[in-house]
Coordinates of C-alpha atoms and ligand atoms in Angstrom, one line a residue:
M1 CA 24.3 -5.7 -19.1
N2 CA 23.6 -7.8 -22.1
L3 CA 20.1 -8.2 -23.3
S4 CA 20.9 -11.1 -25.6
L5 CA 22.4 -13.2 -22.8
S6 CA 20.6 -16.6 -22.4
L7 CA 20.0 -17.5 -18.8
T8 CA 21.5 -21.0 -18.9
C9 CA 24.1 -20.3 -16.3
N10 CA 22.8 -17.2 -14.7
R11 CA 20.3 -16.5 -12.1
L12 CA 17.8 -13.7 -12.1
K13 CA 17.6 -12.2 -8.7
F14 CA 15.0 -9.5 -8.1
G15 CA 14.9 -7.2 -5.1
L16 CA 11.5 -5.7 -4.2
F17 CA 10.9 -3.3 -1.4
D18 CA 8.2 -1.4 0.3
S19 CA 7.5 0.3 3.6
G20 CA 5.3 -2.8 4.4
V21 CA 2.9 -5.1 2.7
G22 CA 2.0 -2.8 -0.2
G23 CA 4.7 -4.2 -2.5
L24 CA 3.2 -7.7 -2.1
S25 CA 0.6 -6.5 -4.7
V26 CA 3.6 -6.0 -7.0
L27 CA 5.2 -9.3 -6.0
I28 CA 2.0 -11.2 -7.1
E29 CA 2.3 -9.8 -10.6
L30 CA 6.0 -10.6 -10.9
V31 CA 5.6 -14.2 -9.5
Q32 CA 2.7 -14.9 -11.9
L33 CA 4.9 -13.7 -14.8
L34 CA 8.1 -15.5 -13.8
N35 CA 6.3 -18.8 -13.1
G36 CA 5.2 -18.8 -16.7
Y37 CA 8.8 -19.0 -18.0
E38 CA 11.3 -21.8 -18.0
F39 CA 14.7 -21.1 -16.4
T40 CA 17.7 -23.3 -15.9
N41 CA 18.1 -21.7 -12.5
H42 CA 15.0 -20.7 -10.6
P43 CA 14.7 -17.0 -10.4
E44 CA 14.7 -15.5 -6.9
I45 CA 12.6 -12.8 -5.5
H46 CA 13.8 -11.1 -2.3
Y47 CA 11.2 -8.9 -0.7
L48 CA 12.1 -6.4 2.0
A49 CA 9.3 -4.8 4.1
D50 CA 10.7 -1.8 5.9
T51 CA 7.9 -2.1 8.5
A52 CA 9.8 -0.4 11.3
R53 CA 9.7 2.8 9.3
C54 CA 6.2 2.5 7.8
P55 CA 4.6 4.6 6.6
Y56 CA 7.0 6.3 4.1
G57 CA 4.3 8.7 2.7
T58 CA 4.4 11.1 5.6
K59 CA 8.2 11.3 5.7
S60 CA 10.4 14.0 4.3
D61 CA 12.0 13.6 0.9
A62 CA 15.5 13.5 2.5
E63 CA 14.4 10.6 4.8
I64 CA 12.8 8.7 1.9
I65 CA 15.9 9.1 -0.2
D66 CA 18.1 7.9 2.6
Y67 CA 15.9 4.8 3.2
V68 CA 15.9 4.0 -0.6
F69 CA 19.7 4.2 -0.8
Q70 CA 20.2 2.1 2.3
I71 CA 17.9 -0.6 0.9
A72 CA 19.4 -0.5 -2.6
S73 CA 22.9 -0.8 -1.0
W74 CA 21.7 -3.8 1.1
F75 CA 20.2 -5.5 -2.0
K76 CA 23.4 -4.9 -3.8
Q77 CA 25.4 -6.6 -1.0
N78 CA 23.0 -9.5 -1.4
D79 CA 23.8 -9.9 -5.1
V80 CA 20.4 -8.8 -6.3
N81 CA 20.6 -7.9 -10.0
N82 CA 17.3 -6.3 -10.8
L83 CA 15.7 -3.8 -8.4
V84 CA 11.9 -3.2 -8.3
M85 CA 10.7 -0.2 -6.3
A86 CA 7.5 -1.8 -5.2
C87 CA 6.7 1.4 -3.3
N88 CA 5.5 4.4 -5.3
T89 CA 6.4 6.9 -2.6
S90 CA 10.1 5.8 -2.9
A91 CA 9.8 5.9 -6.7
A92 CA 8.2 9.3 -6.8
I93 CA 11.0 10.8 -4.7
A94 CA 14.1 8.8 -5.5
A95 CA 13.7 6.7 -8.7
N96 CA 15.5 9.0 -11.0
K97 CA 18.3 9.5 -8.5
L98 CA 18.7 5.8 -7.8
R99 CA 18.8 5.0 -11.5
I100 CA 21.7 7.4 -12.1
M101 CA 23.7 5.8 -9.3
S102 CA 22.7 2.2 -9.7
D103 CA 24.6 -0.3 -11.9
M104 CA 21.5 -2.6 -12.0
P105 CA 18.1 -2.0 -13.7
V106 CA 15.7 -0.2 -11.5
Y107 CA 12.0 -0.7 -12.2
D108 CA 9.2 1.4 -10.8
L109 CA 5.4 1.6 -11.4
I110 CA 4.9 5.4 -11.9
G111 CA 6.5 5.5 -15.3
L112 CA 4.6 2.5 -16.3
S113 CA 1.2 4.0 -15.3
S114 CA 1.3 5.8 -18.6
N115 CA 1.6 2.6 -20.5
Q116 CA -2.1 1.9 -20.3
D117 CA -4.6 3.0 -22.9
L118 CA -5.2 6.5 -21.5
A119 CA -6.8 7.9 -24.7
K120 CA -10.2 6.7 -23.7
Y121 CA -10.2 8.9 -20.5
S122 CA -10.5 12.6 -20.1
K123 CA -10.4 12.8 -16.3
I124 CA -8.5 10.5 -14.0
M125 CA -8.1 10.4 -10.2
V126 CA -4.8 9.2 -8.7
L127 CA -5.0 8.0 -5.1
A128 CA -1.6 8.0 -3.4
T129 CA 0.4 9.0 -0.4
N130 CA 1.2 12.6 0.6
A131 CA 4.8 12.4 -0.6
T132 CA 3.7 11.0 -3.9
V133 CA 1.0 13.5 -4.5
N134 CA 3.3 16.4 -3.5
S135 CA 5.9 15.2 -6.0
K136 CA 3.4 15.3 -8.9
A137 CA 5.3 12.3 -10.3
F138 CA 2.1 10.6 -11.6
T139 CA 0.8 13.8 -13.2
Q140 CA 4.1 14.2 -15.0
A141 CA 4.2 10.6 -16.2
L142 CA 0.6 10.6 -17.4
L143 CA 0.7 14.0 -19.1
K144 CA 3.7 12.8 -21.1
Q145 CA 1.5 10.4 -22.9
E146 CA -1.9 12.2 -22.7
P147 CA -1.2 16.0 -22.5
N148 CA -5.0 16.8 -22.4
L149 CA -5.8 14.4 -19.6
E150 CA -7.3 16.1 -16.4
I151 CA -5.7 14.5 -13.4
F152 CA -6.6 14.8 -9.7
E153 CA -4.0 13.5 -7.3
I154 CA -5.5 12.8 -3.9
A155 CA -3.5 12.0 -0.8
C156 CA -5.1 9.3 1.3
P157 CA -2.4 8.3 3.9
E158 CA -5.0 6.6 6.2
L159 CA -5.4 3.8 3.6
V160 CA -1.8 2.7 4.1
M161 CA -2.3 1.8 7.7
L162 CA -5.7 0.4 7.0
V163 CA -4.1 -2.2 4.7
E164 CA -1.2 -2.8 7.1
S165 CA -3.8 -3.7 9.7
G166 CA -5.4 -6.3 7.4
N167 CA -8.6 -4.3 6.8
F168 CA -9.3 -5.0 3.1
D169 CA -13.0 -5.4 2.5
T170 CA -14.4 -4.6 5.9
N171 CA -17.0 -2.0 7.0
D172 CA -14.1 0.2 8.3
A173 CA -12.4 0.0 4.9
R174 CA -15.6 0.8 3.0
Q175 CA -16.4 3.7 5.3
I176 CA -13.0 5.3 4.8
L177 CA -13.0 4.6 1.0
K178 CA -16.5 6.0 0.5
K179 CA -15.3 9.6 0.6
Y180 CA -12.8 8.9 -2.2
A181 CA -15.3 7.0 -4.3
D182 CA -17.8 9.8 -3.9
L183 CA -15.2 12.4 -4.9
A184 CA -14.4 10.4 -8.0
I185 CA -18.1 10.2 -8.9
R186 CA -18.7 14.0 -8.2
Q187 CA -15.7 14.9 -10.3
N188 CA -16.9 12.7 -13.2
C189 CA -13.6 10.8 -13.2
Q190 CA -13.6 7.8 -15.6
A191 CA -10.8 6.0 -13.8
I192 CA -9.0 5.7 -10.5
I193 CA -5.3 4.9 -10.5
L194 CA -4.2 3.0 -7.4
G195 CA -1.1 5.2 -7.0
C196 CA 0.1 3.5 -3.8
T197 CA 1.0 -0.2 -3.9
H198 CA -0.9 -0.8 -0.7
F199 CA -4.2 0.1 -2.4
P200 CA -4.8 -2.9 -4.7
F201 CA -5.6 -4.8 -1.6
L202 CA -8.7 -2.5 -1.3
T203 CA -9.9 -3.2 -4.8
N204 CA -12.8 -5.4 -3.8
A205 CA -14.0 -2.8 -1.3
L206 CA -13.7 0.0 -3.8
V207 CA -15.5 -1.8 -6.6
K208 CA -18.6 -2.0 -4.3
L209 CA -18.6 1.8 -3.9
L210 CA -18.2 2.7 -7.6
P211 CA -20.4 2.6 -10.6
S212 CA -19.3 0.2 -13.2
N213 CA -18.2 3.0 -15.6
I214 CA -15.3 4.0 -13.4
D215 CA -12.3 1.8 -14.0
I216 CA -9.8 0.9 -11.3
I217 CA -6.2 0.8 -12.6
N218 CA -3.4 -1.1 -10.9
P219 CA -0.1 0.0 -12.4
A220 CA 1.6 -3.1 -11.2
K221 CA -0.1 -5.0 -14.1
Y222 CA 2.1 -3.1 -16.5
L223 CA 5.3 -4.0 -14.6
A224 CA 4.8 -7.6 -15.5
R225 CA 4.4 -6.7 -19.2
E226 CA 7.5 -4.5 -19.1
I227 CA 9.7 -7.2 -17.5
S228 CA 8.2 -9.8 -19.8
Q229 CA 9.3 -7.8 -22.9
N230 CA 12.8 -7.7 -21.4
L231 CA 12.7 -11.5 -20.8
Q232 CA 11.8 -12.0 -24.4
L233 CA 14.7 -9.8 -25.4
A234 CA 16.9 -11.9 -23.3
N235 CA 15.8 -15.0 -25.2
V236 CA 14.0 -16.6 -22.2
V237 CA 10.8 -17.4 -24.0
N238 CA 10.0 -21.0 -23.1
R239 CA 6.9 -21.1 -21.2
K240 CA 6.8 -24.2 -19.0
G241 CA 6.2 -23.0 -15.5
Q242 CA 8.7 -23.2 -12.7
N243 CA 8.2 -21.7 -9.3
C244 CA 10.5 -18.9 -8.3
V245 CA 12.2 -18.8 -5.0
L246 CA 10.7 -16.3 -2.6
K247 CA 12.6 -14.8 0.4
F248 CA 11.1 -12.3 2.8
Y249 CA 12.8 -9.8 5.1
T250 CA 11.5 -7.2 7.5
T251 CA 12.9 -4.4 9.7
G252 CA 9.9 -4.9 12.0
N253 CA 8.5 -8.0 13.7
S254 CA 9.0 -11.2 11.7
D255 CA 6.1 -13.0 13.3
Q256 CA 3.8 -10.1 12.5
F257 CA 5.0 -10.1 8.9
K258 CA 4.3 -13.8 8.6
L259 CA 0.7 -13.1 9.6
Q260 CA 0.5 -10.3 7.1
L261 CA 1.8 -12.6 4.4
K262 CA -1.0 -15.0 5.2
Q263 CA -3.6 -12.2 5.2
C264 CA -2.4 -10.5 1.9
L265 CA -1.3 -13.5 -0.2
N266 CA -2.6 -16.5 1.7
L267 CA 1.0 -17.6 1.8
A268 CA 2.3 -19.6 4.8
I269 CA 6.0 -18.8 5.1
N270 CA 8.2 -20.4 7.7
H271 CA 10.9 -17.9 7.8
V272 CA 10.9 -14.1 7.6
E273 CA 14.4 -12.8 8.2
F274 CA 14.7 -9.8 10.6
I275 CA 17.0 -7.0 9.3
D276 CA 18.2 -4.7 12.0
L277 CA 17.6 -1.0 11.2
N278 CA 21.0 -0.2 12.9
Y279 CA 22.6 -2.3 10.2
L280 CA 20.7 -0.7 7.4
E281 CA 21.4 2.7 8.8
Q282 CA 25.2 2.0 8.7
L283 CA 24.7 1.8 5.0
S284 CA 23.8 5.4 5.1
S285 CA 27.4 6.5 4.8
I286 CA 27.6 4.6 1.4
S287 CA 24.2 6.1 0.4
N288 CA 25.3 9.6 1.5
E289 CA 28.3 9.3 -0.8
L290 CA 26.0 8.2 -3.6
N291 CA 23.6 11.0 -2.7
S292 CA 26.2 13.7 -2.9
A293 CA 26.9 12.7 -6.5
F294 CA 23.3 13.1 -7.5
I295 CA 22.4 14.8 -10.7
N296 CA 18.7 15.7 -10.6
N297 CA 16.0 15.2 -13.3
I298 CA 17.7 12.7 -15.5
N299 CA 15.5 9.9 -16.6
V300 CA 17.2 6.6 -17.4
T301 CA 15.2 3.8 -18.9
P302 CA 15.7 0.5 -17.1
K303 CA 17.4 -2.3 -18.9
F304 CA 17.4 -5.9 -18.0
A305 CA 20.3 -7.6 -16.3
V306 CA 21.5 -11.0 -15.4
S307 CA 24.6 -11.6 -13.4
Ligands
LIG401 N1 3.2 1.3 -0.6 C1 3.9 2.5 -0.7 C2 3.6 3.4 -1.8 O1 3.3 2.8 -2.9 C3 4.2 3.2 0.6 C4 3.1 3.7 1.5 C5 3.6 4.4 2.7 O2 4.4 3.8 3.4 O3 3.1 5.5 3.1 O4 3.6 4.6 -1.8

């Protein structure tokens, strides 16, 4: 890894993954950022939706770790050189472990959630999946920066499938979201962190249920800033605007994922490649080897890589 490398003969290849469409909310931020820079080779973004195993948030830690290592191994085989955990559940359970074992930079949003200006808040609510809430990963990250902050982590697994089904700003969505909005109001929270990458698609619905003095925070905004800083360190600072190459993969139904891409991003994609779970699961043996070498609780700051 060499931060001072220019990208003249190198290609940036990002791998993003999520259990489904949630990570597309992260992809938007990354695309907007990368399209603002000039590269000799178009950067590539490869997005894997593990739809066949969605949702992750109700799975055991062992299962989630296994999925994450299979997917990281698969990206590695496909020459990805920067990995973005566009799934907070995966990051909450496996980011530290993956960073130790990975020879490429691994980005996640949870650590970045503390990059915002937290000093103005005394009480914050984090909406996330069961696994993320149980891990307390957000609380730990936020308290590192603001030790006096009061944090409520609330599990709302039903919101994941709501978004998967394309219900963003519908009556159904608002009805389900109302109990979380009311809770935030009752608890006098000044901000809600969207602690699951599916939830930014519900922002419009949520805004309608909240008073204007409660902020909605999408941690993915801070990912772009983090990567942008690394791009500048790598001397890739010309801003001209080139489109990056996008490639999509799913372990579920390709046609269904094409529809979801249209719903979520208004993006018409001709080809979504199907990845057989049997194939991914074969990578388990590699991931088990990596797994057995884990050393827990070591935090490694991601660096930027080009290959
Ligand atoms: N979008 C993911 C997250 O940020 C996963 C949600 C799920 O599959 O339960 O947690």
